Structure formats: structure tokens, C-alpha cells
Short mmCIF file of C-alpha atoms in Angstrom, two decimals:
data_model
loop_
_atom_site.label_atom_id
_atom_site.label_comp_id
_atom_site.label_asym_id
_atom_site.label_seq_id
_atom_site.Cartn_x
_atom_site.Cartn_y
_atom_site.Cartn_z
CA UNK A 1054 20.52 -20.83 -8.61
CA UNK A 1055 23.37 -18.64 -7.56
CA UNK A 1056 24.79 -18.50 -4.18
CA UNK A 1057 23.99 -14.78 -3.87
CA UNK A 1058 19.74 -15.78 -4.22
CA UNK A 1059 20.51 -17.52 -1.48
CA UNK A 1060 21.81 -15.31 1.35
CA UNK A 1061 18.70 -13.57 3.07
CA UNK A 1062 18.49 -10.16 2.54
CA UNK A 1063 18.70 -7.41 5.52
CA UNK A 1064 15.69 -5.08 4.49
CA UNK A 1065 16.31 -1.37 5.57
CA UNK A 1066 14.33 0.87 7.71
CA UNK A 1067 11.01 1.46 6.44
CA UNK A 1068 11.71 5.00 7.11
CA UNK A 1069 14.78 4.41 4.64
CA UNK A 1070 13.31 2.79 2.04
CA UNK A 1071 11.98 5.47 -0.12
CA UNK A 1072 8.49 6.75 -0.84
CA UNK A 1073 5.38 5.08 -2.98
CA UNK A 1074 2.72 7.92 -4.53
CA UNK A 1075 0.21 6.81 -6.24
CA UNK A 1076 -0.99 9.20 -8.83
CA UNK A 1077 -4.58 10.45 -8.86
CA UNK A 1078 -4.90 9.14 -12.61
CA UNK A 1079 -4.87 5.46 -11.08
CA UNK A 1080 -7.11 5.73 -8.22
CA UNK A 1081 -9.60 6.75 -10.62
CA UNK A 1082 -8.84 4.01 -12.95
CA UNK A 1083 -9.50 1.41 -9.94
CA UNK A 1084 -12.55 3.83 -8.95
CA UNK A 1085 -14.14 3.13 -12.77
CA UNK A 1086 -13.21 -0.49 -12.62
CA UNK A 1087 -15.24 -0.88 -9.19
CA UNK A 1088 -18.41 0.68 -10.03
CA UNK A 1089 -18.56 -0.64 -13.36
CA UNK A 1090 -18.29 -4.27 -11.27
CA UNK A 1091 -21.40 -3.53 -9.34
CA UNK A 1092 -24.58 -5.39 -10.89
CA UNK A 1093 -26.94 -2.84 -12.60
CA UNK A 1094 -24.69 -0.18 -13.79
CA UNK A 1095 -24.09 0.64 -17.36
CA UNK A 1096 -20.15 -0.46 -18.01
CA UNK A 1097 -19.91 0.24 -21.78
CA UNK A 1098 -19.50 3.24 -24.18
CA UNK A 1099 -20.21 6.38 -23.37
CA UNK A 1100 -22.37 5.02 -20.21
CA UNK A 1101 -19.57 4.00 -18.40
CA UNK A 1102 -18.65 4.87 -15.08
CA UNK A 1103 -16.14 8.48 -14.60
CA UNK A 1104 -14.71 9.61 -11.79
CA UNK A 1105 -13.09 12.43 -10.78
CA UNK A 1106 -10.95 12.32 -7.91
CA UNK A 1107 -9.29 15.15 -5.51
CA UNK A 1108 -7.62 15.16 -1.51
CA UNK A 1109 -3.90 15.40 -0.83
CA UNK A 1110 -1.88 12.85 1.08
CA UNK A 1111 -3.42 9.66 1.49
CA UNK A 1112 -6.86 10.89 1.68
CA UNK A 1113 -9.23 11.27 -1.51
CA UNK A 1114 -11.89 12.35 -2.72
CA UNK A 1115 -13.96 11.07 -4.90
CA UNK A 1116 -16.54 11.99 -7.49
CA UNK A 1117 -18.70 9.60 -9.72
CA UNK A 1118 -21.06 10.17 -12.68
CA UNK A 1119 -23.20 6.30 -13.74
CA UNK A 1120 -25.55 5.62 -15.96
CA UNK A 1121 -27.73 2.73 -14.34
CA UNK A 1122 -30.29 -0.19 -16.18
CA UNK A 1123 -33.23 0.72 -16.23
CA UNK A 1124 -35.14 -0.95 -14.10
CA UNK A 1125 -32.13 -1.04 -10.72
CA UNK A 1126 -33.05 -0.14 -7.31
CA UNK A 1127 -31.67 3.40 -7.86
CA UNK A 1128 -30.47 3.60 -3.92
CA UNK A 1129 -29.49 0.12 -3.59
CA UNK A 1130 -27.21 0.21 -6.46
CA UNK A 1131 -25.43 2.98 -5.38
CA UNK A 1132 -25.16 1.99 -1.78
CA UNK A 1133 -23.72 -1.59 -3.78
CA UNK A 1134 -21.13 0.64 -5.94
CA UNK A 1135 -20.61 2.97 -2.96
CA UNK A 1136 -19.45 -0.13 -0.89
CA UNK A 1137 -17.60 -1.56 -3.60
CA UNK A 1138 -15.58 1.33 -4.92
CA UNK A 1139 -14.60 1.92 -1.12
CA UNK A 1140 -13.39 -0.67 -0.59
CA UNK A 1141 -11.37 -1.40 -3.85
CA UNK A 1142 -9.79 2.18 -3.81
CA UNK A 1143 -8.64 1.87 0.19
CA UNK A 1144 -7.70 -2.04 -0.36
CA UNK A 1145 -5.16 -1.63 -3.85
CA UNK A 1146 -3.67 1.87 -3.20
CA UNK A 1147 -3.89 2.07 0.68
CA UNK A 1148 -5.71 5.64 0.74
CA UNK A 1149 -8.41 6.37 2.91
CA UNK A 1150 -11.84 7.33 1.10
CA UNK A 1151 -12.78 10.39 2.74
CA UNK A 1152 -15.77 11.53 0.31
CA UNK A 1153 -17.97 9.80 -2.48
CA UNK A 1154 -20.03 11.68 -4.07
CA UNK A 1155 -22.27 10.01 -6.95
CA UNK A 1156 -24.80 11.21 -9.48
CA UNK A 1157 -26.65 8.64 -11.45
CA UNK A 1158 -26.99 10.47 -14.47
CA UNK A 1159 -29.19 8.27 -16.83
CA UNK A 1160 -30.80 5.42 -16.80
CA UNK A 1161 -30.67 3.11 -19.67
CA UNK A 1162 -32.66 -0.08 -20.54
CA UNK A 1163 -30.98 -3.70 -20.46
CA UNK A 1164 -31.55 -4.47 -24.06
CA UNK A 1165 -30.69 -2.22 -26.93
CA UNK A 1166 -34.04 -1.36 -28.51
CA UNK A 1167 -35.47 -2.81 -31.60
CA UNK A 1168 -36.91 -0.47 -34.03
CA UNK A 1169 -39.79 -1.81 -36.31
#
């Protein structure tokens, strides 16, 4: 190790240490990536979980489109994603989830149909 790793660094003033944005293209990545965790939403293809995502600051807004497995508790799924997305968007970029809006758009069935 050099001698310099070990002097303890003085950290400057948060207000002095610069600025963190975090771009409206990631919090929808992490917005995806949480819905598509929730049990009984479709998370491949085409049926995957979008999101659109709006607000200013470090408020957003948030807008998602699922498809769901057919059979799934339409409301308790999306209570379960609502929760989850939440939560995962306000815990990894630190913004506040001011709206949610989802639409489950199609339902699809757990098993790829066979066709005889």
C-alpha cells in the first residue's frame, strides 16, 4: 500500500461536492426491471413490462403498460408490482414516486400453446 491510501481523507461540503442526476432513461430501466420481478407478469418479448416516465427534480412520474398470465389476480398483481416498482425506483435513484399509473394490457396464458 502507499502511504498516501493511508492518510484519511477530509470530504468537502456536501453542498461542494457537485451534483448527481439521474437520467429519466434509467429510472425506467429500474421501473421495467421491478415489475417484470413481480410473480404473474409477462417478462419476455414483446410482453414485457414499458414504462414511460415524466416529473422534474426528484419527483417522477411514472407510467406502465404489462401484459399479465392468464390466470393472476388482476388487482393483486398490480397492487404486488405497484409496491415493488415503488419501492425499487425511490430505494436505487433516491426520487420520490409521485404517480403510477398502470394498464394491464393483455393477458397471456402460462404455457405457450400447443397446436394439434
Amino acid at each position: 500500500m502507499s502511504p498516501a491510501l493511508d492518510v484519511p481523507r477530509q470530504l468537502a461540503e456536501p453542498a461542494e461536492r457537485g451534483t448527481l442526476t439521474i437520467g429519466h432513461a434509467v429510472v425506467r430501466k429500474v421501473a421495467q426491471h421491478a415489475a417484470g420481478q413481480v410473480a404473474g407478469t409477462a417478462r419476455e418479448g414483446k410482453k414485457a413490462p414499458k414504462a414511460k416516465v415524466g416529473g422534474q427534480d426528484n419527483d417522477v412520474d411514472l407510467a406502465l403498460d404489462l401484459a399479465l398470465h392468464y390466470p393472476a389476480a388482476v388487482r393483486a398483481v398490480v397492487g404486488d408490482v405497484r409496491a415493488r416498482v415503488a419501492e425499487e425506483v425511490e430505494g436505487i435513484t433516491g426520487y420520490r414516486v409521485r404517480s403510477l399509473a398502470v394498464t394491464v394490457s393483455a393477458l397471456v396464458p402460462d404455457s405457450a400453446s400447443r397446436v394439434r
